[in-house]
Short mmCIF file of C-alpha atoms in Angstrom, two decimals:
data_model
loop_
_atom_site.label_atom_id
_atom_site.label_comp_id
_atom_site.label_asym_id
_atom_site.label_seq_id
_atom_site.Cartn_x
_atom_site.Cartn_y
_atom_site.Cartn_z
CA MET A 10 -4.23 -24.28 16.16
CA VAL A 11 -3.76 -24.78 12.56
CA LEU A 12 -2.66 -21.98 10.12
CA LYS A 13 -4.48 -22.06 6.91
CA LEU A 14 -3.13 -20.22 3.97
CA PHE A 15 -5.81 -19.34 1.18
CA TYR A 16 -3.83 -18.55 -1.91
CA ASP A 17 -3.53 -18.77 -5.74
CA LEU A 18 0.05 -18.74 -7.12
CA HIS A 19 -1.34 -16.60 -10.08
CA SER A 20 -1.39 -13.82 -7.48
CA GLN A 21 1.84 -11.83 -6.77
CA PRO A 22 1.32 -11.44 -2.88
CA SER A 23 0.12 -15.08 -2.90
CA ARG A 24 3.48 -16.16 -4.19
CA ALA A 25 5.37 -13.98 -1.65
CA LEU A 26 3.57 -15.19 1.32
CA PHE A 27 3.67 -18.93 0.16
CA MET A 28 7.51 -18.49 -0.35
CA PHE A 29 7.82 -16.82 3.22
CA LEU A 30 5.87 -19.64 4.81
CA LYS A 31 7.84 -22.40 3.16
CA LEU A 32 11.23 -20.81 3.68
CA SER A 33 10.56 -20.20 7.16
CA LYS A 34 9.25 -23.45 7.77
CA ILE A 35 6.07 -22.32 9.34
CA PRO A 36 3.55 -25.16 9.13
CA PHE A 37 0.39 -24.45 7.31
CA GLN A 38 -2.51 -26.07 5.70
CA SER A 39 -2.64 -25.28 2.10
CA CYS A 40 -5.89 -24.02 0.74
CA ALA A 41 -5.94 -23.26 -2.85
CA VAL A 42 -8.47 -20.80 -4.22
CA ASP A 43 -8.99 -20.62 -7.96
CA LEU A 44 -9.10 -17.01 -9.11
CA LEU A 45 -9.61 -17.57 -12.75
CA ARG A 46 -12.64 -19.65 -12.10
CA GLY A 47 -13.97 -16.84 -9.92
CA GLU A 48 -14.19 -19.14 -6.71
CA HIS A 49 -13.56 -15.91 -4.50
CA LEU A 50 -16.55 -14.15 -6.00
CA THR A 51 -19.49 -16.22 -4.80
CA LYS A 52 -21.65 -15.19 -1.74
CA GLU A 53 -20.68 -18.36 0.00
CA PHE A 54 -17.07 -17.61 -0.25
CA LYS A 55 -17.67 -14.07 1.20
CA LYS A 56 -19.65 -15.34 4.11
CA ASN A 57 -17.52 -18.35 4.90
CA TYR A 58 -13.96 -17.53 4.02
CA SER A 59 -13.24 -13.81 3.31
CA LYS A 60 -15.45 -10.76 3.19
CA PHE A 61 -12.63 -9.21 1.11
CA GLN A 62 -12.92 -11.63 -1.51
CA LYS A 63 -9.35 -11.53 -2.63
CA VAL A 64 -6.25 -13.56 -1.87
CA PRO A 65 -4.01 -14.39 -0.07
CA PHE A 66 -5.57 -14.60 3.57
CA ILE A 67 -5.22 -16.77 6.71
CA HIS A 68 -7.37 -18.44 9.09
CA GLU A 69 -6.10 -19.35 12.46
CA ASP A 70 -9.05 -20.85 14.19
CA ASP A 71 -11.60 -17.81 14.39
CA PHE A 72 -9.09 -15.27 13.58
CA PHE A 73 -9.09 -14.22 9.92
CA LEU A 74 -6.70 -11.93 8.26
CA THR A 75 -6.04 -10.57 4.76
CA GLU A 76 -3.50 -8.40 3.15
CA SER A 77 -0.24 -10.22 2.66
CA ILE A 78 1.99 -7.56 4.25
CA GLY A 79 -0.14 -7.43 7.38
CA ILE A 80 0.02 -11.25 7.47
CA LEU A 81 3.86 -11.24 7.03
CA ARG A 82 4.12 -8.92 10.18
CA TYR A 83 1.67 -10.82 12.26
CA LEU A 84 3.42 -14.12 11.44
CA SER A 85 6.87 -12.57 12.23
CA ARG A 86 5.42 -11.83 15.84
CA GLN A 87 3.90 -15.29 16.21
CA TYR A 88 6.60 -17.59 14.92
CA PRO A 89 10.23 -17.97 15.45
CA ILE A 90 11.39 -16.77 12.11
CA ALA A 91 14.98 -15.82 11.03
CA ASP A 92 15.50 -12.26 11.78
CA HIS A 93 16.66 -11.16 8.24
CA TRP A 94 13.04 -11.74 6.77
CA TYR A 95 11.59 -8.76 8.82
CA PRO A 96 14.30 -7.52 11.19
CA LYS A 97 13.59 -6.67 14.88
CA ASP A 98 16.09 -3.86 14.88
CA SER A 99 13.78 -0.85 14.56
CA ARG A 100 15.58 1.07 11.95
CA LYS A 101 16.21 -1.84 9.90
CA GLN A 102 12.67 -2.86 10.10
CA ALA A 103 11.66 0.66 9.04
CA LYS A 104 13.58 0.51 5.91
CA VAL A 105 11.98 -2.97 5.02
CA ASP A 106 8.34 -1.21 5.73
CA GLU A 107 9.51 1.68 3.58
CA LEU A 108 9.82 -0.59 0.43
CA LEU A 109 6.77 -2.63 1.48
CA GLU A 110 4.63 0.60 1.77
CA TRP A 111 6.13 2.21 -1.40
CA GLN A 112 5.64 -0.76 -3.68
CA HIS A 113 1.80 -0.62 -3.51
CA LEU A 114 1.24 2.44 -5.74
CA ASN A 115 4.53 1.85 -7.74
CA ILE A 116 5.77 -1.60 -8.84
CA ARG A 117 2.52 -3.40 -7.61
CA LEU A 118 -0.07 -1.09 -9.10
CA ASN A 119 1.83 -0.58 -12.35
CA CYS A 120 2.97 -4.08 -13.12
CA SER A 121 -0.39 -5.38 -12.41
CA THR A 122 -2.13 -2.68 -14.32
CA TYR A 123 -0.15 -3.66 -17.33
CA PHE A 124 -0.95 -7.40 -16.74
CA ILE A 125 -4.72 -6.62 -16.45
CA THR A 126 -4.81 -4.39 -19.44
CA LYS A 127 -3.14 -7.10 -21.49
CA PHE A 128 -4.77 -10.26 -19.92
CA THR A 129 -7.49 -9.88 -17.42
CA ILE A 130 -9.66 -7.35 -19.10
CA PRO A 131 -9.44 -9.08 -22.72
CA LEU A 132 -10.34 -12.52 -20.84
CA LYS A 133 -13.35 -10.94 -19.32
CA THR A 134 -14.77 -8.92 -22.23
CA GLY A 135 -13.61 -11.47 -25.15
CA LYS A 136 -12.02 -8.45 -26.81
CA ASP A 137 -8.49 -7.73 -27.92
CA PRO A 138 -6.37 -5.56 -25.63
CA VAL A 139 -6.61 -1.84 -26.56
CA PRO A 140 -3.15 -0.78 -27.93
CA GLU A 141 -3.35 2.76 -26.73
CA LYS A 142 -4.14 1.55 -23.07
CA VAL A 143 -1.52 -1.19 -23.16
CA GLU A 144 1.11 1.42 -24.19
CA LYS A 145 0.05 3.87 -21.36
CA ALA A 146 0.21 0.99 -18.75
CA LYS A 147 3.59 0.07 -20.16
CA LYS A 148 4.93 3.65 -19.88
CA TYR A 149 3.78 3.78 -15.98
CA MET A 150 5.22 0.19 -15.43
CA VAL A 151 8.59 1.08 -16.99
CA LYS A 152 8.84 4.36 -15.00
CA SER A 153 8.09 2.22 -11.71
CA LEU A 154 10.68 -0.41 -12.67
CA SER A 155 13.21 2.34 -13.37
CA ASP A 156 12.26 4.11 -10.04
CA PHE A 157 12.68 0.86 -8.28
CA GLU A 158 16.28 0.36 -9.59
CA GLU A 159 17.27 3.80 -8.86
CA LEU A 160 15.74 3.80 -5.28
CA PHE A 161 16.31 0.30 -3.88
CA LEU A 162 19.02 -1.47 -6.09
CA SER A 163 21.72 1.26 -5.86
CA GLY A 164 23.63 -0.28 -2.85
CA ASP A 165 26.11 -3.03 -2.52
CA GLY A 166 25.21 -6.53 -1.77
CA PRO A 167 23.07 -9.08 -3.65
CA PHE A 168 19.71 -7.86 -1.93
CA VAL A 169 17.84 -4.69 -1.47
CA PHE A 170 19.08 -4.41 2.02
CA GLY A 171 22.65 -5.65 1.52
CA ASP A 172 23.74 -9.28 2.27
CA GLN A 173 20.60 -10.69 3.58
CA ILE A 174 17.31 -11.32 2.03
CA SER A 175 14.13 -9.64 3.46
CA TYR A 176 10.42 -10.05 2.83
CA ALA A 177 10.79 -6.88 0.83
CA ASP A 178 12.81 -8.71 -1.82
CA LEU A 179 10.14 -11.48 -1.99
CA GLN A 180 7.32 -9.05 -2.47
CA ALA A 181 9.03 -6.83 -5.10
CA ALA A 182 10.43 -9.83 -7.07
CA CYS A 183 6.75 -11.36 -7.19
CA GLU A 184 5.29 -8.05 -8.44
CA ILE A 185 8.18 -7.77 -11.15
CA GLU A 186 7.75 -11.27 -12.28
CA GLN A 187 4.17 -10.98 -13.04
CA PRO A 188 4.23 -9.13 -16.38
CA ARG A 189 6.27 -11.91 -17.81
CA MET A 190 3.03 -13.79 -18.35
CA VAL A 191 2.02 -11.11 -20.86
CA GLY A 192 5.37 -10.87 -22.62
CA TYR A 193 7.30 -8.24 -20.63
CA ASN A 194 10.45 -9.50 -18.94
CA SER A 195 12.12 -6.64 -16.97
CA ARG A 196 15.45 -8.66 -17.13
CA ASP A 197 15.60 -7.58 -20.62
CA TYR A 198 15.73 -3.84 -19.95
CA PHE A 199 16.99 -3.42 -16.45
CA PRO A 200 20.29 -4.99 -15.69
CA LYS A 201 20.21 -4.42 -12.05
CA ILE A 202 16.97 -5.95 -11.71
CA LYS A 203 18.15 -8.84 -13.69
CA THR A 204 21.10 -9.55 -11.37
CA TRP A 205 19.00 -8.95 -8.10
CA LEU A 206 16.06 -11.32 -9.54
CA GLU A 207 18.72 -13.96 -10.10
CA ASN A 208 20.09 -13.61 -6.56
CA VAL A 209 16.49 -13.73 -4.98
CA ARG A 210 15.74 -16.83 -7.03
CA LYS A 211 18.96 -18.61 -6.09
CA GLU A 212 18.52 -17.75 -2.39
CA CYS A 213 14.95 -19.16 -2.43
CA ASN A 214 15.34 -22.10 -4.83
CA PRO A 215 13.80 -24.62 -5.15
CA VAL A 216 10.73 -22.64 -3.51
CA TYR A 217 11.19 -19.79 -5.86
CA ASP A 218 10.66 -21.95 -8.95
CA GLU A 219 7.90 -23.85 -7.29
CA ALA A 220 5.98 -20.67 -6.42
CA HIS A 221 6.60 -19.18 -10.20
CA ASN A 222 5.75 -22.49 -11.88
CA VAL A 223 2.55 -21.06 -13.24
CA VAL A 224 4.47 -17.95 -14.34
CA ASN A 225 6.98 -19.94 -16.12
CA MET A 226 4.19 -22.22 -17.76
CA ILE A 227 2.63 -19.17 -19.21
CA ALA A 228 5.64 -16.98 -19.98
CA ASP A 229 7.31 -17.46 -23.31
CA ASP A 230 10.80 -16.08 -22.69
CA ASP A 231 14.27 -17.26 -22.07
CA ASP A 232 13.94 -17.14 -18.44
CA ASN A 233 11.09 -19.57 -18.79
CA LEU A 234 13.26 -22.05 -20.89
CA LYS A 235 15.96 -21.71 -18.18
CA ALA A 236 13.51 -22.60 -15.43
CA LYS A 237 12.47 -25.66 -17.54
CA LEU A 238 16.01 -27.01 -17.89
CA MET B 5 18.36 13.93 18.49
CA VAL B 6 15.80 16.12 16.76
CA LEU B 7 12.95 14.48 14.90
CA LYS B 8 12.17 16.61 11.75
CA LEU B 9 8.83 16.05 9.84
CA PHE B 10 8.76 17.21 6.30
CA TYR B 11 5.18 17.50 5.25
CA ASP B 12 2.60 19.49 3.17
CA LEU B 13 -0.99 19.58 4.63
CA HIS B 14 -2.49 19.35 1.17
CA SER B 15 -1.11 15.61 1.24
CA GLN B 16 -3.37 13.08 2.87
CA PRO B 17 -0.64 10.95 4.62
CA SER B 18 1.18 14.22 5.69
CA ARG B 19 -2.07 15.16 7.45
CA ALA B 20 -2.53 11.67 9.03
CA LEU B 21 1.10 11.81 10.36
CA PHE B 22 0.94 15.41 11.42
CA MET B 23 -2.17 14.67 13.60
CA PHE B 24 -0.66 11.58 15.11
CA LEU B 25 2.59 13.44 16.04
CA LYS B 26 0.48 16.23 17.63
CA LEU B 27 -1.95 13.93 19.42
CA SER B 28 0.78 11.69 20.69
CA LYS B 29 2.77 14.65 21.89
CA ILE B 30 5.96 13.51 20.07
CA PRO B 31 8.22 16.31 19.89
CA PHE B 32 9.15 17.20 16.24
CA GLN B 33 10.52 20.08 14.17
CA SER B 34 8.05 21.20 11.59
CA CYS B 35 9.56 21.40 8.02
CA ALA B 36 6.95 22.46 5.42
CA VAL B 37 7.31 21.49 1.96
CA ASP B 38 5.41 23.35 -0.85
CA LEU B 39 4.06 20.59 -3.18
CA LEU B 40 2.05 22.94 -5.34
CA ARG B 41 5.31 24.98 -6.16
CA GLY B 42 7.14 21.78 -6.97
CA GLU B 43 9.76 22.34 -4.09
CA HIS B 44 10.15 18.54 -3.83
CA LEU B 45 10.96 18.05 -7.51
CA THR B 46 14.40 19.82 -7.70
CA LYS B 47 17.64 17.89 -7.90
CA GLU B 48 18.91 19.81 -4.73
CA PHE B 49 15.99 18.40 -2.72
CA LYS B 50 16.44 14.91 -4.21
CA LYS B 51 20.07 14.99 -3.00
CA ASN B 52 19.73 16.90 0.45
CA TYR B 53 16.29 15.81 1.52
CA SER B 54 14.64 12.76 -0.02
CA LYS B 55 15.39 10.63 -2.99
CA PHE B 56 11.71 9.73 -3.07
CA GLN B 57 10.73 13.38 -3.91
CA LYS B 58 7.56 12.98 -1.97
CA VAL B 59 6.07 13.87 1.39
CA PRO B 60 5.76 13.07 4.23
CA PHE B 61 9.14 11.87 5.45
CA ILE B 62 11.31 12.19 8.59
CA HIS B 63 14.88 12.96 9.30
CA GLU B 64 16.29 11.99 12.65
CA ASP B 65 20.05 12.89 12.46
CA ASP B 66 21.38 10.70 9.74
CA PHE B 67 18.41 8.43 9.56
CA PHE B 68 15.92 9.30 6.72
CA LEU B 69 12.52 7.49 6.37
CA THR B 70 9.80 7.94 3.91
CA GLU B 71 6.22 6.46 3.62
CA SER B 72 3.82 7.55 6.32
CA ILE B 73 2.63 3.93 7.45
CA GLY B 74 6.31 2.83 7.88
CA ILE B 75 6.93 5.94 9.75
CA LEU B 76 4.04 5.51 12.02
CA ARG B 77 5.24 1.92 12.84
CA TYR B 78 8.88 3.20 13.55
CA LEU B 79 7.58 6.05 15.75
CA SER B 80 5.35 3.53 17.77
CA ARG B 81 8.50 1.63 18.74
CA GLN B 82 10.58 4.72 19.42
CA TYR B 83 8.30 6.79 21.54
CA PRO B 84 5.89 6.07 24.40
CA ILE B 85 2.64 6.55 22.61
CA ALA B 86 -0.80 5.63 23.81
CA ASP B 87 -1.47 2.02 22.85
CA HIS B 88 -4.60 2.56 20.97
CA TRP B 89 -2.99 4.18 18.13
CA TYR B 90 -1.05 1.16 17.05
CA PRO B 91 -1.80 -1.79 19.59
CA LYS B 92 0.89 -3.95 20.86
CA ASP B 93 -1.54 -6.91 21.22
CA SER B 94 -0.58 -8.93 18.16
CA ARG B 95 -3.89 -9.74 16.70
CA LYS B 96 -5.31 -6.10 17.27
CA GLN B 97 -2.15 -4.69 15.60
CA ALA B 98 -2.71 -7.11 12.52
CA LYS B 99 -6.25 -5.81 11.92
CA VAL B 100 -5.06 -2.20 12.13
CA ASP B 101 -2.29 -3.32 9.70
CA GLU B 102 -5.05 -4.95 7.51
CA LEU B 103 -6.66 -1.66 7.01
CA LEU B 104 -3.50 0.19 6.67
CA GLU B 105 -2.36 -2.20 3.72
CA TRP B 106 -5.87 -2.38 2.14
CA GLN B 107 -6.28 1.35 1.82
CA HIS B 108 -3.30 1.82 -0.77
CA LEU B 109 -5.03 0.47 -3.75
CA ASN B 110 -8.59 1.28 -2.68
CA ILE B 111 -9.46 4.42 -0.82
CA ARG B 112 -6.15 6.00 -1.18
CA LEU B 113 -5.63 5.16 -4.97
CA ASN B 114 -9.26 6.01 -5.78
CA CYS B 115 -9.97 9.12 -3.90
CA SER B 116 -6.59 10.63 -5.03
CA THR B 117 -7.02 9.59 -8.61
CA TYR B 118 -10.35 11.53 -8.64
CA PHE B 119 -8.68 14.50 -7.02
CA ILE B 120 -5.96 14.33 -9.50
CA THR B 121 -8.17 13.95 -12.58
CA LYS B 122 -10.28 17.04 -11.48
CA PHE B 123 -7.41 19.23 -10.09
CA THR B 124 -3.76 18.27 -10.48
CA ILE B 125 -3.88 17.36 -14.25
CA PRO B 126 -5.99 20.46 -15.28
CA LEU B 127 -3.59 22.55 -13.13
CA LYS B 128 -0.51 21.16 -14.88
CA THR B 129 -1.91 21.18 -18.43
CA GLY B 130 -4.02 24.34 -18.26
CA LYS B 131 -6.77 22.29 -19.89
CA ASP B 132 -10.24 21.43 -18.41
CA PRO B 133 -10.92 18.20 -16.72
CA VAL B 134 -12.05 15.42 -19.26
CA PRO B 135 -15.53 14.56 -18.19
CA GLU B 136 -15.43 10.94 -19.29
CA LYS B 137 -12.31 10.49 -17.15
CA VAL B 138 -13.64 12.37 -14.20
CA GLU B 139 -16.77 10.02 -14.44
CA LYS B 140 -14.63 6.94 -14.51
CA ALA B 141 -12.49 8.04 -11.55
CA LYS B 142 -15.85 8.91 -9.64
CA LYS B 143 -17.14 5.35 -10.25
CA TYR B 144 -13.94 3.86 -8.71
CA MET B 145 -13.98 6.13 -5.87
CA VAL B 146 -17.50 5.58 -5.00
CA LYS B 147 -16.91 1.85 -5.20
CA SER B 148 -13.99 2.19 -2.78
CA LEU B 149 -15.91 4.24 -0.36
CA SER B 150 -18.70 1.66 -0.52
CA ASP B 151 -16.35 -1.11 0.17
CA PHE B 152 -14.78 0.87 3.00
CA GLU B 153 -18.30 1.24 4.66
CA GLU B 154 -19.14 -2.38 4.16
CA LEU B 155 -15.66 -3.87 5.23
CA PHE B 156 -14.68 -1.64 8.02
CA LEU B 157 -17.61 0.48 9.38
CA SER B 158 -20.06 -2.63 10.05
CA GLY B 159 -19.18 -2.95 13.70
CA ASP B 160 -20.27 -1.22 16.78
CA GLY B 161 -18.46 1.58 18.41
CA PRO B 162 -17.56 5.14 17.05
CA PHE B 163 -14.37 4.03 15.23
CA VAL B 164 -13.21 1.29 12.99
CA PHE B 165 -11.96 -1.04 15.65
CA GLY B 166 -14.61 -0.18 18.38
CA ASP B 167 -14.34 2.14 21.18
CA GLN B 168 -10.75 3.47 20.56
CA ILE B 169 -9.29 5.30 17.81
CA SER B 170 -6.28 3.97 15.96
CA TYR B 171 -3.99 5.29 13.23
CA ALA B 172 -6.07 3.31 10.72
CA ASP B 173 -8.89 5.98 11.41
CA LEU B 174 -6.60 8.91 10.76
CA GLN B 175 -5.19 7.52 7.58
CA ALA B 176 -8.76 6.64 6.26
CA ALA B 177 -10.27 9.76 7.17
CA CYS B 178 -7.55 11.91 5.49
CA GLU B 179 -7.88 10.11 2.25
CA ILE B 180 -11.65 10.39 2.29
CA GLU B 181 -11.61 14.13 3.13
CA GLN B 182 -9.43 14.91 -0.02
CA PRO B 183 -11.99 14.86 -2.68
CA ARG B 184 -13.93 17.53 -0.82
CA MET B 185 -11.45 19.89 -2.34
CA VAL B 186 -12.96 19.11 -5.81
CA GLY B 187 -16.53 19.10 -4.76
CA TYR B 188 -17.15 15.44 -3.57
CA ASN B 189 -18.23 15.12 0.03
CA SER B 190 -18.71 11.52 1.02
CA ARG B 191 -20.76 12.55 3.99
CA ASP B 192 -23.50 13.42 1.46
CA TYR B 193 -23.69 9.83 0.20
CA PHE B 194 -22.54 7.40 2.83
CA PRO B 195 -24.18 7.93 6.16
CA LYS B 196 -21.88 5.46 8.03
CA ILE B 197 -18.86 7.43 6.75
CA LYS B 198 -20.46 10.62 7.79
CA THR B 199 -21.01 9.56 11.35
CA TRP B 200 -17.48 7.98 11.74
CA LEU B 201 -15.85 11.03 10.14
CA GLU B 202 -17.57 13.15 12.74
CA ASN B 203 -16.40 11.04 15.60
CA VAL B 204 -12.81 10.98 14.42
CA ARG B 205 -12.87 14.73 14.07
CA LYS B 206 -14.38 15.29 17.61
CA GLU B 207 -11.88 12.87 19.10
CA CYS B 208 -8.86 14.69 17.46
CA ASN B 209 -9.94 18.20 17.34
CA PRO B 210 -8.63 20.93 17.50
CA VAL B 211 -5.85 18.99 15.81
CA TYR B 212 -8.13 17.63 13.07
CA ASP B 213 -9.38 21.00 11.97
CA GLU B 214 -5.84 22.48 12.04
CA ALA B 215 -4.65 19.60 9.77
CA HIS B 216 -7.62 20.03 7.39
CA ASN B 217 -7.59 23.90 7.45
CA VAL B 218 -6.34 23.75 3.91
CA VAL B 219 -9.14 21.32 2.68
CA ASN B 220 -11.63 23.40 4.48
CA MET B 221 -10.32 26.67 2.85
CA ILE B 222 -10.57 25.10 -0.58
CA ALA B 223 -13.71 22.94 -0.21
CA ASP B 224 -17.18 24.64 -0.81
CA ASP B 225 -19.60 22.53 1.17
CA ASP B 226 -21.59 22.37 4.29
CA ASP B 227 -18.84 20.85 6.35
CA ASN B 228 -16.47 23.60 5.30
CA LEU B 229 -19.04 26.12 6.73
CA LYS B 230 -19.30 24.16 9.89
CA ALA B 231 -15.42 24.20 10.29
CA LYS B 232 -15.43 27.91 9.88
CA LEU B 233 -18.10 28.58 12.51
#
């Protein structure tokens, strides 16, 4: 039974799942999907690969599954992974779930809306970003980052849930790295996020930099330069 | 150990979790929170009840948990619930998770944005809804409902995953009922959704109507009249 991962490292949840698979040493067949070229939008792709037409997703023989967080949970049952990624202790697992559910309509929605407003929509329409829309999207993004710092980075320890990294750290970090590609580096404005991101990166490297290579190539900031050194 | 549920039945995930607790016969202490009066927004509430300042959430002695889907998963481990709500079979559970994760940025985001644009923002600002914004929100909502029908209601059986109801049915139904309060009843436009909603309602009644009493009181449509008969 071969596990196939379909992904594009431009996508935040693709990066999180890619890192998790590599760091957990789960064997998988790498199947790249080129989102920028719209490879996922054809009828053939919909029929043969994923009716959801988004990444990441997995194929395991005739079992198809999309949604990265559902995939993380499935893999945590199917493979012998280190407990810290998604703890078996019921209350610890519940707190990881709390962040994984919270992030959808907060950092995920708002960091990606900023990215889409500044990059994806102009790319599709051939028109410059609309300044008022960019400002509005930025306001929501900054509020989400501030909430994330207050709600999840107020404890002790290098990671969200103390001394050990979990999948929630990976997912949140990948969402928060995304706007760097359009000129917003949260490290410059949120000191706790800066320290925490560096902890996550160190813990996961060289896989973190491998997953974020595309972000670092596009981003034009100090953290890009550091990654290149 | 007393399980306390903090909720407001105006909130979609509150209704889903309230129904699940009642239908699973999990004993809980009912703690109503009045969202319309802003009870969740005070400093006292943040300090003593929930730093997230949203509903639903639970207290179990000194354990606090928010995010309804994380709570569902926690309760499914802690209490002897019927398997169909959240199956123990790994692949079946993964498919329920797929919908529970998918809905955040699709039916949940778009049905609630329509509701907020037509109701919450005008209530807060004292100004009429902006027609262009209402139309835009409606377009996204209709796309999400269409996607939901295509992706999740194409199989046989009365529920999303065949013959047995799961928590995914509850969560999706509660999101899709929400815009009825501002004049949009998806039953009028999506025949598969209409049939499925009726199946979910019949399976869960009288709890479904109890949870949706507030929706039925505000909605001015045929389904409201039926519920009142």
